[in-house]
Amino acid sequence: MGDAAERQPTLKELHRHKVSEDIVVPRSAIPEMVRRLDALAAAEAVTIASFGHAGDGNLHVNVLCDEEVLPPRLERVLTAIFRHTLELGGTLSGEHGIGIAKRRFMSLEQSSELLALQRALKRSFDPEGLLNPGKLLP
């Protein structure tokens, strides 16, 4: 361990905006996912830093940019990341869940019938909508 003067800056310190996502792909697909992330970063003029848990295919993908305001292309980048994930046999979240940020992408992975079933199950256990209102199901 070095002293405090040797501390490396964090991704957030290096860039104005950092949007973090977690995805999972089969372990065998990690190299292809990294290639796709590199190509996407080049095509959209953003930096993508990824790291994760190779043992289970969980990747933390961080989209970094320095514009004053978040650029509209960020939505394209996120959508492309999630589409690549699903094309490679993965899933939209490994350990951090869907929540508010990713709920609009759930229809990429789950059918309307499955989403309807999930809503019905939530209603049966939470008919008043008191538990985590609006967090998961749009």
CSV table of C-alpha atoms in Angstrom, one decimal:
chain,number,residue,atom,x,y,z
A,1,MET,CA,0.0,0.0,0.0
A,2,GLY,CA,1.3,3.4,-1.0
A,3,ASP,CA,0.8,6.6,0.9
A,4,ALA,CA,-2.1,9.0,0.3
A,5,ALA,CA,0.0,11.0,-2.3
A,6,GLU,CA,0.0,7.9,-4.6
A,7,ARG,CA,-3.8,7.5,-4.6
A,8,GLN,CA,-5.3,7.1,-8.0
A,9,PRO,CA,-8.4,9.2,-8.9
A,10,THR,CA,-11.7,7.4,-9.2
A,11,LEU,CA,-13.7,7.2,-12.4
A,12,LYS,CA,-16.2,9.8,-11.0
A,13,GLU,CA,-13.3,12.1,-10.3
A,14,LEU,CA,-12.0,11.8,-13.8
A,15,HIS,CA,-15.3,12.4,-15.6
A,16,ARG,CA,-18.2,14.8,-15.2
A,17,HIS,CA,-20.8,12.0,-15.6
A,18,LYS,CA,-20.7,8.3,-14.6
A,19,VAL,CA,-23.6,6.1,-15.3
A,20,SER,CA,-23.2,2.7,-13.7
A,21,GLU,CA,-25.0,-0.5,-14.7
A,22,ASP,CA,-24.7,-4.1,-13.8
A,23,ILE,CA,-25.3,-6.8,-16.3
A,24,VAL,CA,-24.6,-10.5,-16.5
A,25,VAL,CA,-23.5,-12.6,-19.4
A,26,PRO,CA,-22.4,-16.2,-19.5
A,27,ARG,CA,-18.7,-16.5,-18.6
A,28,SER,CA,-17.9,-17.7,-22.1
A,29,ALA,CA,-19.4,-14.5,-23.5
A,30,ILE,CA,-17.4,-12.0,-21.4
A,31,PRO,CA,-14.7,-11.5,-24.1
A,32,GLU,CA,-17.3,-10.8,-26.7
A,33,MET,CA,-19.1,-8.4,-24.4
A,34,VAL,CA,-15.9,-6.5,-23.8
A,35,ARG,CA,-15.3,-6.3,-27.6
A,36,ARG,CA,-18.8,-5.0,-28.1
A,37,LEU,CA,-18.4,-2.4,-25.3
A,38,ASP,CA,-15.2,-1.2,-26.8
A,39,ALA,CA,-16.8,-0.9,-30.3
A,40,LEU,CA,-19.8,0.9,-28.8
A,41,ALA,CA,-17.6,3.4,-26.9
A,42,ALA,CA,-15.7,4.2,-30.1
A,43,ALA,CA,-18.9,4.6,-32.1
A,44,GLU,CA,-20.7,6.8,-29.6
A,45,ALA,CA,-17.6,8.8,-28.4
A,46,VAL,CA,-17.9,7.9,-24.8
A,47,THR,CA,-15.6,6.0,-22.4
A,48,ILE,CA,-16.9,2.7,-21.1
A,49,ALA,CA,-15.0,1.2,-18.1
A,50,SER,CA,-16.1,-2.3,-17.1
A,51,PHE,CA,-15.1,-4.6,-14.3
A,52,GLY,CA,-16.8,-7.3,-12.4
A,53,HIS,CA,-17.0,-10.9,-11.2
A,54,ALA,CA,-15.7,-13.2,-13.9
A,55,GLY,CA,-16.7,-16.2,-11.9
A,56,ASP,CA,-20.4,-15.5,-12.4
A,57,GLY,CA,-20.3,-13.2,-15.5
A,58,ASN,CA,-21.5,-10.2,-13.5
A,59,LEU,CA,-20.1,-7.0,-15.1
A,60,HIS,CA,-20.2,-3.5,-13.8
A,61,VAL,CA,-20.4,-1.3,-16.9
A,62,ASN,CA,-19.7,2.4,-16.3
A,63,VAL,CA,-20.5,4.9,-19.1
A,64,LEU,CA,-18.4,8.0,-18.7
A,65,CYS,CA,-18.7,11.4,-20.4
A,66,ASP,CA,-17.6,14.9,-19.8
A,67,GLU,CA,-20.3,17.1,-21.4
A,68,GLU,CA,-22.0,19.8,-19.3
A,69,VAL,CA,-25.3,18.0,-19.7
A,70,LEU,CA,-25.9,14.3,-20.2
A,71,PRO,CA,-25.9,13.7,-23.9
A,72,PRO,CA,-28.9,12.2,-25.7
A,73,ARG,CA,-26.7,9.5,-27.1
A,74,LEU,CA,-26.4,8.1,-23.5
A,75,GLU,CA,-29.9,6.5,-24.0
A,76,ARG,CA,-28.6,4.8,-27.2
A,77,VAL,CA,-25.5,3.6,-25.4
A,78,LEU,CA,-27.5,2.1,-22.5
A,79,THR,CA,-30.0,0.5,-24.9
A,80,ALA,CA,-27.2,-1.0,-26.9
A,81,ILE,CA,-25.5,-2.4,-23.8
A,82,PHE,CA,-28.7,-4.1,-22.7
A,83,ARG,CA,-29.4,-5.5,-26.2
A,84,HIS,CA,-25.9,-6.9,-26.5
A,85,THR,CA,-26.3,-8.4,-23.0
A,86,LEU,CA,-29.5,-10.2,-24.1
A,87,GLU,CA,-28.1,-11.3,-27.5
A,88,LEU,CA,-25.3,-13.0,-25.7
A,89,GLY,CA,-27.7,-14.9,-23.4
A,90,GLY,CA,-27.4,-12.6,-20.4
A,91,THR,CA,-29.7,-10.8,-18.1
A,92,LEU,CA,-30.2,-7.1,-17.3
A,93,SER,CA,-29.1,-7.2,-13.7
A,94,GLY,CA,-27.0,-9.5,-11.6
A,95,GLU,CA,-26.8,-8.1,-8.1
A,96,HIS,CA,-28.3,-4.6,-8.0
A,97,GLY,CA,-31.7,-5.3,-9.4
A,98,ILE,CA,-33.8,-3.4,-11.9
A,99,GLY,CA,-35.2,-0.5,-9.9
A,100,ILE,CA,-36.3,2.8,-11.4
A,101,ALA,CA,-33.4,3.3,-13.8
A,102,LYS,CA,-33.7,0.1,-15.7
A,103,ARG,CA,-37.4,-0.6,-15.5
A,104,ARG,CA,-38.0,0.9,-18.9
A,105,PHE,CA,-35.7,-1.7,-20.4
A,106,MET,CA,-37.5,-4.7,-18.9
A,107,SER,CA,-39.6,-5.3,-22.0
A,108,LEU,CA,-36.3,-6.1,-23.9
A,109,GLU,CA,-35.9,-9.1,-21.7
A,110,GLN,CA,-39.4,-10.1,-20.5
A,111,SER,CA,-42.6,-10.6,-22.4
A,112,SER,CA,-45.7,-8.5,-21.8
A,113,GLU,CA,-47.3,-11.7,-20.4
A,114,LEU,CA,-44.5,-12.2,-17.9
A,115,LEU,CA,-44.7,-8.6,-16.9
A,116,ALA,CA,-48.4,-8.8,-16.4
A,117,LEU,CA,-48.0,-11.9,-14.3
A,118,GLN,CA,-45.5,-10.1,-12.1
A,119,ARG,CA,-47.9,-7.2,-11.7
A,120,ALA,CA,-50.7,-9.6,-10.7
A,121,LEU,CA,-48.4,-11.3,-8.1
A,122,LYS,CA,-47.4,-7.9,-6.7
A,123,ARG,CA,-51.1,-6.9,-6.4
A,124,SER,CA,-51.9,-10.2,-4.6
A,125,PHE,CA,-49.2,-9.6,-2.0
A,126,ASP,CA,-49.5,-5.8,-1.9
A,127,PRO,CA,-53.0,-4.8,-2.9
A,128,GLU,CA,-52.6,-1.3,-1.6
A,129,GLY,CA,-49.4,-0.7,-3.4
A,130,LEU,CA,-47.5,0.2,-0.3
A,131,LEU,CA,-44.4,-1.9,-0.7
A,132,ASN,CA,-41.7,-0.2,-2.9
A,133,PRO,CA,-44.3,1.8,-4.9
A,134,GLY,CA,-43.2,2.3,-8.5
A,135,LYS,CA,-39.7,0.8,-8.1
A,136,LEU,CA,-39.8,-2.2,-10.3
A,137,LEU,CA,-42.8,-2.7,-12.5
A,138,PRO,CA,-43.7,0.2,-14.8
